[in-house]
Coordinates of C-alpha atoms and ligand atoms in Angstrom, one line a residue:
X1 CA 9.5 18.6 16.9
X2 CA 11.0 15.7 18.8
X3 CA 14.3 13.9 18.1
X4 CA 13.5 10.4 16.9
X5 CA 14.9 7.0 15.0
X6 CA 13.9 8.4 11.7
X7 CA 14.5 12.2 12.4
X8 CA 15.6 13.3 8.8
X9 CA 14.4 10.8 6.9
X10 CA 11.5 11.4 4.3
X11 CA 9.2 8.0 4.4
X12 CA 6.3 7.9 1.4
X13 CA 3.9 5.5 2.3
X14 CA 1.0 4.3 0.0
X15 CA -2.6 3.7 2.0
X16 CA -5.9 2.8 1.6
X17 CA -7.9 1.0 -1.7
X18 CA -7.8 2.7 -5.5
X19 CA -10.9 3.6 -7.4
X20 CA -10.8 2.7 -11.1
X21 CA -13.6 4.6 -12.4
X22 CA -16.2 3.1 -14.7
X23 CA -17.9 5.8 -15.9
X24 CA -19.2 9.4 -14.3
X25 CA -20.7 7.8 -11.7
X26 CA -19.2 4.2 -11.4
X27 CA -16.0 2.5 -10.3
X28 CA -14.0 -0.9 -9.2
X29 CA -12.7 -0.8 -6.2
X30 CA -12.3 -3.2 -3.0
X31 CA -13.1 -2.7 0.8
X32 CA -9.3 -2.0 2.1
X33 CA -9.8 0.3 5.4
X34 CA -6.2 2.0 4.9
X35 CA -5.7 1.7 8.6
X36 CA -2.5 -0.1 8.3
X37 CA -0.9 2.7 5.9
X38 CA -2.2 5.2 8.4
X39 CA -0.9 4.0 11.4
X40 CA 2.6 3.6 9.7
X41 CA 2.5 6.9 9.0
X42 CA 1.3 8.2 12.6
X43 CA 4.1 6.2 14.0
X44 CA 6.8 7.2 11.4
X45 CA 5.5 11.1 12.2
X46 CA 6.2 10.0 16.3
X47 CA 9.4 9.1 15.5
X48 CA 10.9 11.9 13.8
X49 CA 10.0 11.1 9.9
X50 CA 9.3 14.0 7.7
X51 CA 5.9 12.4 6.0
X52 CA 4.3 11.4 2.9
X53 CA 0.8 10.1 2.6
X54 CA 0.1 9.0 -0.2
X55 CA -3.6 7.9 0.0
X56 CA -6.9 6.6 -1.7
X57 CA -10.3 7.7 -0.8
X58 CA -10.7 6.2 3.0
X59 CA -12.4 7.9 5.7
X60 CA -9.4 8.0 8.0
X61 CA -8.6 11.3 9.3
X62 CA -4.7 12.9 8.3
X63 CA -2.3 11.9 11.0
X64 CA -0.8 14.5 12.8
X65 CA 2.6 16.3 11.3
X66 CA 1.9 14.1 8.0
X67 CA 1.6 15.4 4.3
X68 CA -1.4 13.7 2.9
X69 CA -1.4 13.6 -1.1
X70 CA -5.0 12.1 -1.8
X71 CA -5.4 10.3 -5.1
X72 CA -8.6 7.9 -6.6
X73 CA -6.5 5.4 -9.2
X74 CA -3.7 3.6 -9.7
X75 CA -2.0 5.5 -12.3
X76 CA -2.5 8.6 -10.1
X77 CA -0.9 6.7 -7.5
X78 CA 2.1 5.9 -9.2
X79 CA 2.8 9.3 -10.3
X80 CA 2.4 11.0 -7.5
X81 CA 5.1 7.8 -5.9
X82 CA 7.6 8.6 -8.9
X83 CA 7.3 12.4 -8.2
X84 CA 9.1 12.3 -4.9
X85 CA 11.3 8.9 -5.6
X86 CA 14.5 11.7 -5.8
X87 CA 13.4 12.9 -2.0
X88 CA 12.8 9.3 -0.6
X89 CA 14.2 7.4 2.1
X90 CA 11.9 4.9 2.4
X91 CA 8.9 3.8 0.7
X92 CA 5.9 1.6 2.1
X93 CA 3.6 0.1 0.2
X94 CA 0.4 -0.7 2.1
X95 CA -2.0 0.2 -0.4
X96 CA -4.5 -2.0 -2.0
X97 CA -4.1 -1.7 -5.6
X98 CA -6.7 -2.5 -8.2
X99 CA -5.3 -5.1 -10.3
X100 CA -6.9 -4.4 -13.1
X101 CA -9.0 -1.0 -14.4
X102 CA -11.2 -0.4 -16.6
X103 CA -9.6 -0.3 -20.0
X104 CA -11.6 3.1 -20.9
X105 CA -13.8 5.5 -18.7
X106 CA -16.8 6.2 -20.8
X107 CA -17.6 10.0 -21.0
X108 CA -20.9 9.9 -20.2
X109 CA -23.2 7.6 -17.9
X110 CA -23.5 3.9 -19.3
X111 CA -27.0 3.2 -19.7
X112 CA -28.9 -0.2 -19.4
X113 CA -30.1 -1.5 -22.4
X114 CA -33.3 -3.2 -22.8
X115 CA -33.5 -7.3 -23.5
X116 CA -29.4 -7.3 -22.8
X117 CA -29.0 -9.3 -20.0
X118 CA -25.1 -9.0 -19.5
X119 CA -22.6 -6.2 -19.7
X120 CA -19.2 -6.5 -20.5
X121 CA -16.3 -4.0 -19.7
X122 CA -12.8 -5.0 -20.5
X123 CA -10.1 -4.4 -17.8
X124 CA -6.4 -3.9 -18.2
X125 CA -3.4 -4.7 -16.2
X126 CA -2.2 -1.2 -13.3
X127 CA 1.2 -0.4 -12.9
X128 CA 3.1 -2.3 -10.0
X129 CA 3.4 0.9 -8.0
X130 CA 6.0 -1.0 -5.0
X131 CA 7.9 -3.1 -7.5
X132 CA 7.9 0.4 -10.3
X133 CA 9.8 2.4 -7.2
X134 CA 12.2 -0.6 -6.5
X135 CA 13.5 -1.0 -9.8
X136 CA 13.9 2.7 -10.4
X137 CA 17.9 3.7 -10.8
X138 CA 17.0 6.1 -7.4
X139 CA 15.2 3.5 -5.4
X140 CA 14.5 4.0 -1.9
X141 CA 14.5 1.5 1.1
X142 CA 11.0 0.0 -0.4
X143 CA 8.8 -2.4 2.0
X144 CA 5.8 -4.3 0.5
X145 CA 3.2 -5.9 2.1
X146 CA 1.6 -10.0 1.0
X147 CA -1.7 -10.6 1.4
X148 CA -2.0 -14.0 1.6
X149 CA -4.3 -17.2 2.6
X150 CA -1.9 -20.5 2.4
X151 CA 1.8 -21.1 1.9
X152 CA 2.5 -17.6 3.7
X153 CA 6.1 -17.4 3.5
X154 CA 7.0 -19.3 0.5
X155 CA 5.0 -16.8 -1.4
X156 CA 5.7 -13.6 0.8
X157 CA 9.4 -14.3 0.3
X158 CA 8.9 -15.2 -3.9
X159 CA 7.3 -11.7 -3.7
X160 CA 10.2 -10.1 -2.3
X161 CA 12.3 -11.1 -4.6
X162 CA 10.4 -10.5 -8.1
X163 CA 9.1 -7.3 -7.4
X164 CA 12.7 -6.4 -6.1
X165 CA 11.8 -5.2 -2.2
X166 CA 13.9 -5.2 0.4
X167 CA 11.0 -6.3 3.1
X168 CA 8.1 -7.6 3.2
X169 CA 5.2 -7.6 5.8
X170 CA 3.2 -10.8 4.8
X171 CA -0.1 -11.7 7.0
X172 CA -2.2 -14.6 6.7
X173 CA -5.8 -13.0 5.3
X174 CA -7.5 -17.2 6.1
X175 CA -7.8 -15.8 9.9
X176 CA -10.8 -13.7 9.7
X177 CA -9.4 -11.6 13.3
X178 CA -7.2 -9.3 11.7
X179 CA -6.2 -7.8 8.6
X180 CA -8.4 -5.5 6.4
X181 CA -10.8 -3.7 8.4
X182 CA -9.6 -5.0 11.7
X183 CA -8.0 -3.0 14.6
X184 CA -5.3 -5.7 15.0
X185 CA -3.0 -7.1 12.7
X186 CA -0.6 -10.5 13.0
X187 CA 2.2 -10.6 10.2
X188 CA 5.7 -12.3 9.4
X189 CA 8.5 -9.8 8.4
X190 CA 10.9 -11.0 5.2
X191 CA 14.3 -9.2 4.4
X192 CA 16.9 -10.5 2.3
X193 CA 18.5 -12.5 5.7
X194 CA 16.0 -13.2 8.1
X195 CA 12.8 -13.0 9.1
X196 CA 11.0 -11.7 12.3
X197 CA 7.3 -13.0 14.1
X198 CA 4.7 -10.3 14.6
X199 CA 1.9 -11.6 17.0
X200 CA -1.2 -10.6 17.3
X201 CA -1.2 -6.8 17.9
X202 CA -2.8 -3.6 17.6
X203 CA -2.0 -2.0 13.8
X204 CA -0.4 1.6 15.6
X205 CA 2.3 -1.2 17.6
X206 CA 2.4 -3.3 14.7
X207 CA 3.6 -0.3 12.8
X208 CA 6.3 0.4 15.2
X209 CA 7.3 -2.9 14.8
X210 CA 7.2 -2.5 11.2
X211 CA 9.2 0.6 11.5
X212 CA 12.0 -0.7 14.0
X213 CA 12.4 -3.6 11.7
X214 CA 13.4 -1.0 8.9
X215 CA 15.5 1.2 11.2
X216 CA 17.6 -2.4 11.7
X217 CA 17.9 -2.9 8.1
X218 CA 19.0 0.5 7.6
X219 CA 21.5 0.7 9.6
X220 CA 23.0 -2.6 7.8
Ligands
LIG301 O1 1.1 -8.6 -5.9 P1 0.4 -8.2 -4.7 O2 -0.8 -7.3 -5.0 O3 0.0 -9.3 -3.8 O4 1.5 -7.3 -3.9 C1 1.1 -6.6 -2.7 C2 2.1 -5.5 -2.5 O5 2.3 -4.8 -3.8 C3 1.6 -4.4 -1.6 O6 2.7 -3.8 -1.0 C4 0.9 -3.5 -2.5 O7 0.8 -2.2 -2.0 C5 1.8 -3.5 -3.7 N1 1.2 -3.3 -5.0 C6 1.4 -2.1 -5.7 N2 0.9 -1.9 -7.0 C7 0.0 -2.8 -7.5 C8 -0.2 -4.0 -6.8 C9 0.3 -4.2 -5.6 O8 2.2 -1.2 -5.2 N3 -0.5 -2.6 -8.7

């Protein structure tokens, strides 16, 4: 085990899209690639991190030296975030979270029925799993990322402070090259004093960007 900038420090990072099952067979979810969240954790492992991956169904292998907790919704998720918060140095959040779930699973197989034309299935609000952790009395260093296609750091930064973070990774989803299931990533890093560019890179350097960035911060 090597010496590195986080040796001793537990990271948690959330990866990858949640499933919000439907029924049995069915479920909402979206077409995040969890390759960001994965290559923070590879690169947190290099440098000296104890682990935890806390992940929805992708088809990314486990990173070396990483603890990989895998989970389907939201709410599982969020629990098993809250079950380490004690044990947490720092907590990512790179997960794409359904929004919204379906507001009950049905117990059996929905079936069509004839001459209805539409289908309705209520949703409800998830739990903020990123801005749940910050606000909880043993928060960790917690690190969100922003999604976003105009206005990038007015809203990255509005985002920072209402879900209570203290950084944010916002990139700019308009420029079809990067983000979701791409290799590369491009991103602007928030913290409560300043802000750093991250050009266009490959997501395993842009994740030790990401993590020097925090090492800076900690230090503070
Ligand atoms: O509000 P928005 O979804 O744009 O915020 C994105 C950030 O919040 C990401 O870090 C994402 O992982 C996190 N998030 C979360 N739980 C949710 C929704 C978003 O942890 N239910």
């Amino acid at each position: 085990f090597e010496e590195g900038a986080f040796t001793g420090k537990h990271v948690v990072i959330t990866a990858g899209p949640t499933q919000e099952a439907i029924d049995p067979v069915r479920y909402i979810s979206n077409h995040s690639s969890g390759k960001m969240g994965y290559a923070l954790a590879q690169a947190a492992a290099d440098q000296g991190a104890q682990v935890t991956l806390i992940s929805g169904p992708t088809n990314l292998p486990c990173p070396d030296r990483v603890e990989r907790i895998q989970v389907k919704s939201a709410e599982q998720m969020l629990e098993a975030s809250l079950q380490r918060i004690s044990e947490t140095d720092v907590f990512i959040a790179s997960a794409a979270v359904a929004d919204y779930r379906p507001s009950e699973i049905a117990e059996h197989k929905i079936k069509k029925v004839d001459g209805e034309d539409q289908m309705i299935i209520k949703l409800v609000k998830n739990p903020d799993i990123v801005a749940t952790v910050a606000q909880h009395p043993e928060r960790p260093f917690t690190v969100g990322f922003a999604a976003e296609t105009q206005d990038v750091a007015q809203y990255a930064q509005a985002k920072l402070a209402r879900k209570n973070l203290d950084m944010i990774v916002a990139n700019d989803v308009s420029n079809t090259k990067i983000g979701f299931n791409s290799d590369n990533n491009a991103a602007t890093v928030f913290w409560g004093s300043g802000q750093r560019e991250l050009e266009l890179m490959s997501k395993a350097q842009m994740a030790s960007e990401i993590l020097n960035c925090i090492k800076t911060q900690l230090k503070d």
